[in-house]
Short mmCIF file of C-alpha atoms and ligand atoms in Angstrom, two decimals:
data_model
loop_
_atom_site.label_atom_id
_atom_site.label_comp_id
_atom_site.label_asym_id
_atom_site.label_seq_id
_atom_site.Cartn_x
_atom_site.Cartn_y
_atom_site.Cartn_z
CA MET A 1 56.53 -34.18 -7.89
CA HIS A 2 54.14 -36.39 -5.32
CA LYS A 3 51.87 -33.16 -3.41
CA LYS A 4 49.37 -34.65 -1.91
CA VAL A 5 49.01 -33.74 1.83
CA LEU A 6 47.00 -34.60 4.77
CA VAL A 7 45.95 -31.65 7.18
CA THR A 8 44.42 -32.81 10.42
CA GLY A 9 41.92 -30.17 11.57
CA GLY A 10 42.25 -28.19 8.36
CA THR A 11 38.53 -27.31 8.85
CA GLY A 12 40.01 -25.26 12.48
CA TYR A 13 40.60 -22.19 12.36
CA ILE A 14 44.54 -22.17 11.97
CA GLY A 15 43.93 -25.00 9.61
CA SER A 16 42.11 -23.58 7.23
CA HIS A 17 44.07 -20.19 6.35
CA THR A 18 46.82 -23.45 5.78
CA VAL A 19 44.00 -25.16 3.13
CA VAL A 20 43.95 -22.63 1.10
CA GLU A 21 47.61 -21.45 0.95
CA LEU A 22 48.57 -24.87 0.49
CA ILE A 23 45.96 -24.95 -2.68
CA GLN A 24 47.45 -22.38 -3.86
CA LYS A 25 50.75 -23.79 -3.93
CA GLY A 26 49.04 -26.30 -6.24
CA PHE A 27 49.09 -29.05 -3.19
CA SER A 28 45.85 -30.85 -3.00
CA VAL A 29 44.52 -31.77 0.26
CA VAL A 30 42.84 -33.90 2.30
CA ILE A 31 41.62 -33.23 5.33
CA ALA A 32 41.26 -34.73 8.41
CA ASP A 33 38.33 -33.68 11.13
CA SER A 34 36.35 -34.93 13.18
CA LEU A 35 34.29 -31.33 13.19
CA GLU A 36 34.91 -31.55 16.99
CA ASN A 37 35.45 -27.63 16.40
CA SER A 38 34.94 -26.41 13.85
CA ASP A 39 31.53 -26.36 10.74
CA ILE A 40 31.43 -27.87 7.50
CA THR A 41 30.75 -24.94 6.02
CA VAL A 42 34.35 -24.00 6.26
CA LEU A 43 34.69 -25.48 3.21
CA ASP A 44 33.06 -24.12 1.30
CA GLY A 45 34.86 -20.13 2.27
CA ILE A 46 37.89 -22.75 1.24
CA GLU A 47 36.58 -23.47 -2.18
CA LYS A 48 34.92 -19.97 -2.82
CA ILE A 49 38.96 -18.91 -2.37
CA THR A 50 40.81 -20.48 -3.76
CA GLY A 51 38.01 -22.56 -6.89
CA VAL A 52 39.15 -26.00 -4.91
CA ARG A 53 37.12 -27.86 -3.10
CA PRO A 54 39.77 -30.36 -1.12
CA ILE A 55 38.80 -33.71 -0.26
CA PHE A 56 37.19 -33.72 3.38
CA GLU A 57 37.10 -37.06 5.92
CA LYS A 58 35.46 -36.96 8.68
CA ILE A 59 37.12 -39.05 11.29
CA ASP A 60 37.87 -39.00 14.81
CA LEU A 61 41.54 -39.47 14.68
CA SER A 62 41.79 -40.21 18.61
CA ILE A 63 40.70 -43.80 17.44
CA ASN A 64 43.27 -46.01 16.24
CA TYR A 65 41.21 -48.81 13.68
CA PRO A 66 39.72 -45.65 11.23
CA THR A 67 42.90 -43.26 11.31
CA ILE A 68 45.68 -45.73 9.70
CA GLU A 69 43.08 -46.82 7.56
CA LEU A 70 42.78 -43.10 6.48
CA PHE A 71 46.38 -43.28 5.73
CA LYS A 72 46.11 -46.67 3.86
CA LYS A 73 42.37 -45.22 1.56
CA TYR A 74 45.21 -42.81 0.53
CA GLN A 75 48.86 -44.31 0.40
CA GLY A 76 51.09 -42.19 0.07
CA PHE A 77 50.56 -38.81 1.34
CA SER A 78 53.84 -37.07 0.62
CA ALA A 79 53.04 -34.99 4.65
CA VAL A 80 50.88 -34.53 7.78
CA ILE A 81 50.54 -30.90 9.27
CA HIS A 82 48.92 -32.30 12.16
CA PHE A 83 47.45 -29.64 13.79
CA ALA A 84 43.95 -31.21 14.79
CA ALA A 85 44.18 -31.21 19.20
CA TYR A 86 41.52 -29.60 21.23
CA LYS A 87 43.11 -26.27 22.48
CA ALA A 88 42.07 -24.35 25.24
CA VAL A 89 43.67 -24.32 28.19
CA GLY A 90 41.26 -23.35 31.56
CA GLU A 91 39.06 -27.05 30.15
CA SER A 92 41.96 -28.84 30.52
CA VAL A 93 43.32 -27.40 34.37
CA ALA A 94 39.17 -28.83 34.77
CA GLU A 95 39.21 -32.23 31.97
CA PRO A 96 43.15 -33.26 32.12
CA LEU A 97 41.71 -36.79 30.99
CA LYS A 98 39.88 -35.23 28.31
CA TYR A 99 43.18 -33.60 26.30
CA TYR A 100 45.86 -35.99 26.96
CA ARG A 101 43.19 -38.72 26.02
CA ASN A 102 42.86 -36.25 22.39
CA ASN A 103 45.87 -34.62 22.19
CA LEU A 104 48.41 -37.82 22.51
CA ASN A 105 46.33 -40.35 21.14
CA SER A 106 45.17 -38.67 18.40
CA LEU A 107 49.72 -37.22 17.44
CA MET A 108 50.37 -41.12 18.05
CA ASN A 109 48.18 -42.14 15.31
CA ILE A 110 48.84 -40.00 13.07
CA LEU A 111 52.96 -41.37 13.80
CA GLU A 112 51.66 -44.65 13.24
CA GLY A 113 49.59 -44.17 10.14
CA MET A 114 52.35 -42.45 8.50
CA SER A 115 54.98 -45.58 9.20
CA VAL A 116 52.71 -47.95 8.27
CA THR A 117 52.64 -46.33 4.52
CA ASN A 118 56.20 -44.79 4.61
CA THR A 119 54.54 -41.89 4.42
CA PRO A 120 58.25 -39.19 5.24
CA ASN A 121 57.20 -35.57 6.91
CA LEU A 122 55.64 -34.53 9.83
CA VAL A 123 54.62 -30.84 10.66
CA PHE A 124 53.38 -30.03 14.04
CA SER A 125 51.14 -27.72 15.95
CA SER A 126 53.18 -26.57 19.14
CA SER A 127 52.73 -23.39 20.61
CA CYS A 128 54.92 -20.93 22.53
CA THR A 129 52.85 -22.42 25.71
CA VAL A 130 55.77 -24.38 26.21
CA TYR A 131 58.16 -21.63 27.33
CA GLY A 132 55.97 -20.54 30.06
CA GLN A 133 57.53 -17.15 31.90
CA PRO A 134 60.45 -17.16 30.77
CA GLU A 135 63.72 -15.22 32.28
CA LYS A 136 64.85 -13.49 29.12
CA LEU A 137 63.65 -11.19 25.88
CA PRO A 138 62.62 -12.43 23.12
CA VAL A 139 62.15 -16.05 23.51
CA THR A 140 65.10 -18.55 21.48
CA GLU A 141 64.80 -21.73 20.68
CA GLN A 142 67.33 -22.97 22.68
CA THR A 143 64.88 -21.23 25.55
CA PRO A 144 64.33 -23.90 28.43
CA ILE A 145 61.68 -25.64 28.32
CA GLN A 146 59.57 -24.72 31.66
CA GLU A 147 56.83 -26.68 33.22
CA ALA A 148 53.86 -26.17 32.09
CA ASN A 149 50.96 -24.92 33.67
CA SER A 150 48.80 -26.54 32.72
CA PRO A 151 47.70 -29.84 30.88
CA TYR A 152 47.22 -28.71 27.47
CA GLY A 153 50.50 -26.78 27.50
CA ASN A 154 51.71 -30.70 29.10
CA THR A 155 49.72 -32.42 25.81
CA LYS A 156 52.89 -30.03 23.25
CA GLN A 157 55.90 -30.31 25.66
CA ILE A 158 55.01 -34.43 25.37
CA SER A 159 54.20 -33.89 22.01
CA GLU A 160 57.62 -33.38 21.05
CA GLU A 161 59.26 -35.91 23.20
CA VAL A 162 56.66 -38.73 20.98
CA ILE A 163 58.45 -36.98 18.07
CA ARG A 164 61.30 -36.87 19.07
CA ASP A 165 61.08 -40.57 20.00
CA PHE A 166 59.52 -41.53 16.80
CA ILE A 167 61.79 -40.57 14.39
CA HIS A 168 64.61 -42.32 16.80
CA ILE A 169 63.27 -45.34 15.39
CA ASN A 170 61.99 -44.44 11.65
CA GLU A 171 64.62 -43.09 10.01
CA GLU A 172 62.42 -42.34 6.70
CA ILE A 173 60.77 -39.86 8.82
CA ASN A 174 61.22 -35.57 9.51
CA ALA A 175 60.04 -33.41 12.15
CA VAL A 176 59.73 -29.99 11.91
CA ALA A 177 57.13 -28.77 15.45
CA LEU A 178 56.29 -25.07 15.12
CA ARG A 179 55.91 -23.21 18.47
CA TYR A 180 52.88 -20.77 17.05
CA PHE A 181 52.90 -17.37 19.36
CA ASN A 182 49.28 -15.41 19.76
CA PRO A 183 47.28 -16.14 16.52
CA ILE A 184 45.21 -13.67 15.20
CA GLY A 185 42.72 -12.30 12.34
CA ALA A 186 41.07 -13.69 9.64
CA HIS A 187 41.52 -14.41 5.49
CA ASP A 188 41.84 -10.99 4.32
CA SER A 189 38.29 -12.31 1.53
CA ALA A 190 36.97 -12.37 5.20
CA LEU A 191 35.65 -16.16 3.65
CA ILE A 192 38.37 -18.38 6.44
CA GLY A 193 38.28 -17.31 10.26
CA GLU A 194 38.18 -17.55 14.01
CA LEU A 195 34.74 -19.39 14.60
CA PRO A 196 35.19 -19.88 18.26
CA ILE A 197 32.08 -21.53 19.85
CA GLY A 198 30.63 -20.28 23.34
CA ILE A 199 32.60 -17.20 24.75
CA PRO A 200 35.78 -16.82 23.65
CA ASN A 201 38.81 -17.68 25.86
CA ASN A 202 41.43 -15.76 23.52
CA LEU A 203 41.50 -11.59 23.61
CA VAL A 204 40.75 -10.71 19.38
CA PRO A 205 37.42 -12.97 19.06
CA PHE A 206 36.17 -11.23 22.56
CA ILE A 207 36.93 -8.06 21.37
CA THR A 208 35.26 -7.90 17.68
CA GLN A 209 32.05 -10.02 19.22
CA THR A 210 32.37 -6.91 21.82
CA ALA A 211 32.43 -4.45 19.32
CA ALA A 212 29.89 -6.49 17.45
CA GLY A 213 27.20 -6.05 20.43
CA LEU A 214 27.49 -9.94 20.68
CA ARG A 215 29.25 -9.34 24.31
CA GLU A 216 28.73 -6.03 26.85
CA SER A 217 32.34 -4.89 27.53
CA LEU A 218 35.56 -6.67 27.47
CA SER A 219 37.68 -7.62 30.54
CA VAL A 220 40.73 -6.52 30.86
CA PHE A 221 42.60 -8.57 32.39
CA GLY A 222 45.44 -6.77 34.78
CA ASP A 223 46.58 -3.17 34.49
CA ASP A 224 49.55 -3.82 37.38
CA TYR A 225 51.94 -6.04 35.16
CA ASN A 226 55.14 -3.88 34.82
CA THR A 227 55.12 -3.77 31.65
CA LEU A 228 54.80 0.21 29.56
CA ASP A 229 51.21 0.86 30.24
CA GLY A 230 51.18 -1.97 32.84
CA SER A 231 48.81 -4.29 30.46
CA ALA A 232 50.88 -8.16 29.42
CA ILE A 233 52.68 -8.21 26.60
CA ARG A 234 52.43 -10.73 23.44
CA ASP A 235 53.46 -11.26 19.92
CA TYR A 236 50.23 -11.50 18.03
CA ILE A 237 50.83 -13.00 14.48
CA HIS A 238 48.71 -12.75 11.64
CA VAL A 239 47.26 -16.41 11.08
CA VAL A 240 48.05 -15.84 7.44
CA ASP A 241 51.84 -15.57 7.97
CA LEU A 242 51.44 -18.21 9.94
CA ALA A 243 49.91 -20.52 7.62
CA LYS A 244 52.20 -19.18 4.69
CA ALA A 245 55.25 -20.74 7.25
CA HIS A 246 53.31 -23.92 7.11
CA VAL A 247 54.23 -24.18 2.90
CA ILE A 248 57.71 -23.47 3.77
CA ALA A 249 58.24 -25.91 6.44
CA ILE A 250 56.61 -28.73 4.07
CA GLU A 251 59.10 -27.65 1.17
CA ARG A 252 61.86 -27.52 3.20
CA LEU A 253 61.17 -31.32 4.20
CA ALA A 254 60.23 -32.44 1.10
CA ASP A 255 63.96 -30.87 -0.19
CA LYS A 256 65.73 -32.32 2.01
CA ILE A 257 67.33 -29.29 3.21
CA ASN A 258 66.59 -29.37 6.73
CA LYS A 259 69.55 -29.06 9.63
CA SER A 260 68.42 -32.48 11.61
CA ARG A 261 65.43 -34.68 11.63
CA ILE A 262 63.59 -32.73 14.33
CA GLU A 263 63.25 -29.35 13.67
CA TYR A 264 61.78 -27.13 16.25
CA PHE A 265 60.40 -22.70 14.54
CA ASN A 266 59.33 -19.88 16.66
CA LEU A 267 56.61 -18.62 14.30
CA GLY A 268 56.20 -14.75 15.49
CA THR A 269 56.60 -11.59 14.34
CA GLY A 270 58.98 -10.34 16.68
CA ILE A 271 57.05 -7.69 18.87
CA GLY A 272 55.12 -7.61 21.86
CA ILE A 273 52.95 -5.47 21.78
CA SER A 274 49.91 -4.83 24.88
CA VAL A 275 46.54 -5.76 25.44
CA LEU A 276 45.85 -2.50 25.31
CA GLU A 277 48.06 -1.50 22.21
CA CYS A 278 45.14 -3.91 20.72
CA ILE A 279 42.57 -1.92 21.99
CA LYS A 280 44.00 1.14 20.55
CA SER A 281 44.89 -0.69 17.51
CA PHE A 282 41.35 -2.44 16.95
CA GLU A 283 39.62 1.05 17.54
CA LYS A 284 42.05 3.19 14.88
CA VAL A 285 40.92 0.53 12.06
CA SER A 286 37.85 0.13 12.98
CA GLY A 287 36.81 3.33 13.69
CA LYS A 288 34.46 1.35 16.86
CA LYS A 289 35.33 2.73 20.51
CA LEU A 290 34.83 -0.94 22.30
CA ASN A 291 33.23 -0.73 25.32
CA TYR A 292 35.88 -2.66 28.48
CA LYS A 293 37.30 -2.17 31.78
CA ILE A 294 40.34 -3.15 33.05
CA VAL A 295 39.96 -5.92 36.68
CA GLY A 296 41.62 -8.19 38.33
CA ARG A 297 44.60 -10.62 36.73
CA ARG A 298 43.41 -13.90 34.35
CA PRO A 299 44.39 -16.93 36.72
CA GLY A 300 47.78 -19.11 35.84
CA ASP A 301 48.27 -15.57 32.49
CA ILE A 302 52.20 -14.88 32.79
CA GLU A 303 53.13 -10.66 32.44
CA LYS A 304 55.47 -10.58 28.70
CA ILE A 305 56.43 -12.87 26.14
CA TRP A 306 57.85 -12.54 22.67
CA ALA A 307 59.81 -14.34 19.29
CA ASP A 308 62.64 -14.16 19.30
CA THR A 309 62.10 -14.58 15.51
CA SER A 310 65.79 -14.51 13.27
CA PHE A 311 66.03 -18.98 13.47
CA ALA A 312 62.63 -19.23 11.93
CA ASN A 313 63.29 -16.05 8.73
CA ARG A 314 67.18 -17.36 8.43
CA GLU A 315 65.83 -20.65 7.72
CA LEU A 316 62.55 -20.64 6.45
CA ASN A 317 63.33 -17.51 4.71
CA TRP A 318 60.10 -16.55 6.31
CA LYS A 319 58.97 -13.16 7.70
CA ALA A 320 55.42 -12.15 9.35
CA GLU A 321 54.42 -9.74 6.78
CA LYS A 322 51.02 -7.97 8.82
CA THR A 323 51.41 -5.49 11.12
CA ILE A 324 48.70 -5.55 14.12
CA ASP A 325 46.68 -3.48 12.78
CA ASP A 326 46.46 -5.12 9.38
CA ALA A 327 45.21 -8.37 11.53
CA MET A 328 42.51 -6.86 13.51
CA LEU A 329 41.04 -4.84 10.75
CA SER A 330 40.36 -8.61 9.19
CA ALA A 331 39.91 -9.86 12.10
CA TRP A 332 36.53 -6.85 12.25
CA ASN A 333 35.91 -7.82 9.12
CA TRP A 334 35.64 -11.09 9.39
CA GLU A 335 33.52 -10.53 12.48
CA LYS A 336 31.18 -8.47 10.35
CA ASN A 337 30.85 -10.90 7.72
CA ILE A 338 29.48 -13.55 10.18
CA ARG A 339 27.33 -11.82 12.03
CA LYS A 340 26.37 -9.93 9.12
CA ILE A 341 26.89 -6.01 9.76
CA GLN A 342 27.51 -3.62 6.84
CA GLN A 343 29.14 -0.60 7.73
P1 NAD B 401 40.86 -25.66 15.95
O1 NAD B 401 40.42 -25.91 17.10
O2 NAD B 401 40.18 -24.29 15.62
O3 NAD B 401 41.24 -26.50 15.53
C1 NAD B 401 41.21 -27.70 15.73
C2 NAD B 401 40.97 -28.57 14.90
O4 NAD B 401 41.20 -29.97 15.20
C3 NAD B 401 39.19 -28.73 14.97
O5 NAD B 401 38.94 -28.51 13.88
C4 NAD B 401 38.48 -29.63 15.84
O6 NAD B 401 37.29 -29.92 15.62
C5 NAD B 401 40.00 -30.78 15.07
N1 NAD B 401 40.21 -31.81 15.62
C6 NAD B 401 40.37 -32.28 17.53
N2 NAD B 401 39.89 -33.09 17.48
C7 NAD B 401 40.42 -34.06 16.62
C8 NAD B 401 40.34 -35.53 16.27
N3 NAD B 401 40.47 -35.93 18.02
N4 NAD B 401 39.98 -35.26 15.98
C9 NAD B 401 39.59 -34.91 14.41
N5 NAD B 401 39.88 -33.64 14.19
C10 NAD B 401 39.77 -33.35 15.30
O7 NAD B 401 42.09 -24.64 16.78
P2 NAD B 401 43.58 -23.89 16.33
O8 NAD B 401 44.14 -23.04 16.83
O9 NAD B 401 43.59 -23.84 14.97
O10 NAD B 401 44.39 -24.78 16.63
C11 NAD B 401 45.60 -25.94 16.08
C12 NAD B 401 46.59 -26.52 15.61
O11 NAD B 401 47.61 -24.85 16.29
C13 NAD B 401 46.05 -26.74 17.33
O12 NAD B 401 47.18 -28.37 17.42
C14 NAD B 401 46.27 -25.94 19.01
O13 NAD B 401 47.30 -26.55 19.86
C15 NAD B 401 47.28 -25.12 17.76
N6 NAD B 401 47.50 -24.17 18.59
C16 NAD B 401 47.08 -22.99 18.71
C17 NAD B 401 47.38 -21.35 19.10
C18 NAD B 401 45.84 -20.87 18.89
O14 NAD B 401 46.25 -20.09 20.15
N7 NAD B 401 45.00 -20.50 18.59
C19 NAD B 401 48.52 -20.94 19.97
C20 NAD B 401 49.15 -22.59 19.47
C21 NAD B 401 49.31 -23.36 18.82
C1 WQD B 402 45.84 -12.57 25.11
C2 WQD B 402 46.25 -11.37 26.37
C3 WQD B 402 45.23 -12.03 28.10
C4 WQD B 402 40.89 -11.75 26.98
C5 WQD B 402 46.30 -18.69 25.35
C6 WQD B 402 46.75 -19.49 25.54
C7 WQD B 402 48.13 -19.93 24.54
C8 WQD B 402 48.00 -19.79 23.34
C9 WQD B 402 47.75 -19.06 23.32
C10 WQD B 402 47.62 -22.22 22.00
C11 WQD B 402 46.51 -12.24 27.45
C12 WQD B 402 43.96 -11.21 27.67
C13 WQD B 402 42.45 -11.92 26.88
C14 WQD B 402 40.32 -11.51 27.93
C15 WQD B 402 41.90 -9.87 27.98
N1 WQD B 402 47.08 -21.19 22.96
N2 WQD B 402 42.62 -11.05 27.74
N3 WQD B 402 40.84 -9.95 28.39
O1 WQD B 402 46.28 -16.94 27.07
O2 WQD B 402 48.57 -15.11 25.81
O3 WQD B 402 47.69 -17.84 25.42
O4 WQD B 402 46.30 -18.80 23.22
O5 WQD B 402 48.90 -22.87 22.29
O6 WQD B 402 48.47 -21.55 25.34
O7 WQD B 402 46.73 -19.61 26.92
O8 WQD B 402 46.03 -15.86 24.74
O9 WQD B 402 44.37 -14.77 23.48
O10 WQD B 402 44.06 -15.15 25.94
O11 WQD B 402 45.60 -13.34 26.01
O12 WQD B 402 42.86 -8.91 28.85
O13 WQD B 402 38.57 -11.21 27.90
O14 WQD B 402 44.93 -10.85 26.40
O15 WQD B 402 45.13 -11.83 29.63
O16 WQD B 402 47.54 -11.09 28.48
P1 WQD B 402 47.38 -16.31 25.92
P2 WQD B 402 44.51 -14.75 24.89
#
C-alpha cells in the first residue's frame, strides 16, 4: 500500500504528535509548515522518539502557487492531514481578515493541490467550537451547528462547508472532519508538547507555566456557572489519544470503509471536567500547590460542553484511553523538560 502522507502544520502541537503516531505505524510523512507558530527543533523531538526524521517543507500554504508546486513535487500522496491554521480565538476577533485569509486560503489551496494530483483522502482539523453552547449535553455529531461566536470558529464552520462542496464535484476525494474537544498534555517522552508563544490563552499551559514560575498566578474565569463547583466544564482529551484517531481516520479512508464521502467525528473523552477539577488533578500529579485566584467570567466562554463519543468509538473503533491525571502529568513533565526544572 502507498503510504506517503502530507501533514500540514506538522511541526505544531497536535500535528507533531500525529506525525509520531504515523511514523510508528509505518507511514512516510512529509510535513509542510510555515513555522509561524512552531519551531523547527520539533523535528529533533520527533526523530528522537521514532528514529525517523520526517521530510520537512517550509511553506506558507495560504499562497497558491508554492502549495500546488508542493503537491506536484511529491506526486501521489495517499492522504493529507490538514492541521495548518491559526487558532487563537481572541486574536481572530481582533484580526478577522488574518484568520479568514490564512485558514480558508490554505484549505482551498490544499484542496486544489489534491485535485490537481488526484490525491484521494483528506483529514481535516475541525473543532467542538462549531457547536457553541449546546442546549443538550453531551453533544453528538447531529447536534445543530450554531452561529460561530468568533471568526476563528467561523473558519472551521466554513471549512467544513467548503470541503463538502468540493468533494461533491471531486468524486474520487473523500474526507473526514475531526471535531476536537480540548486537546491537552504531551508525549510521554516529554520530547514534544505544546509550545505556546507568549502568554498562553489555554488553561493547561497556563497552569504548568504558573507552577514553573513563569506566571504569578492562574486566574480561574468564573465560579458562578451552573456546574457542581461553579467553574466551567470542558472535555479535555490527551493529545496522544487524539493523534491516534488521525491514523485510524486515514486508514479508514484508505480501506474505503467510510460510510459517507464526508464524515464528522467528535473526538473527546465523553467526560466533562471543571476548571477546579483540572487544578486538583494538576496538584495531585505534580505534588505542587498551584497559585490561583477566582476572577470574573471570560467574555465569550461557554458554561459547559462535553462530547458524546459513541459514534467515534463505534465507527473508528477508537476510544480515548488516557485520564486527566495522565494528561496533566505529561503536560507537567513537558514543562519541566523545556524549563530545565529538575524535581
Ligand atoms: P499549532 O498552532 O500548534 O499548529 C498549527 C501549525 O500550522 C503551526 O505549526 C503553524 O506554524 C502552522 N501554520 C499556520 N498557518 C500556516 C500556513 N499558512 N502555512 C503553513 N503552516 C501554517 O495548533 P494546534 O493546536 O496543533 O492545532 C492544529 C489544528 O487543530 C488547527 O487547525 C486548529 O485550529 C485545530 N484545533 C486545535 C485545537 C486546540 O485546542 N489546540 C482545538 C480544536 C481544533
Ligand atoms: C478552558 C477552560 C476557561 C484559561 C479554546 C477554543 C476552542 C478550542 C479549544 C480550537 C475555560 C478556563 C482558561 C485561564 C481559566 N480551540 N480558563 N483560566 O476556551 O474551552 O477552548 O480551545 O478549536 O475553540 O475556544 O479552552 O483552554 O482556553 O479554556 O479559567 O487562564 O479553562 O474559562 O472554562 P476553551 P481554554
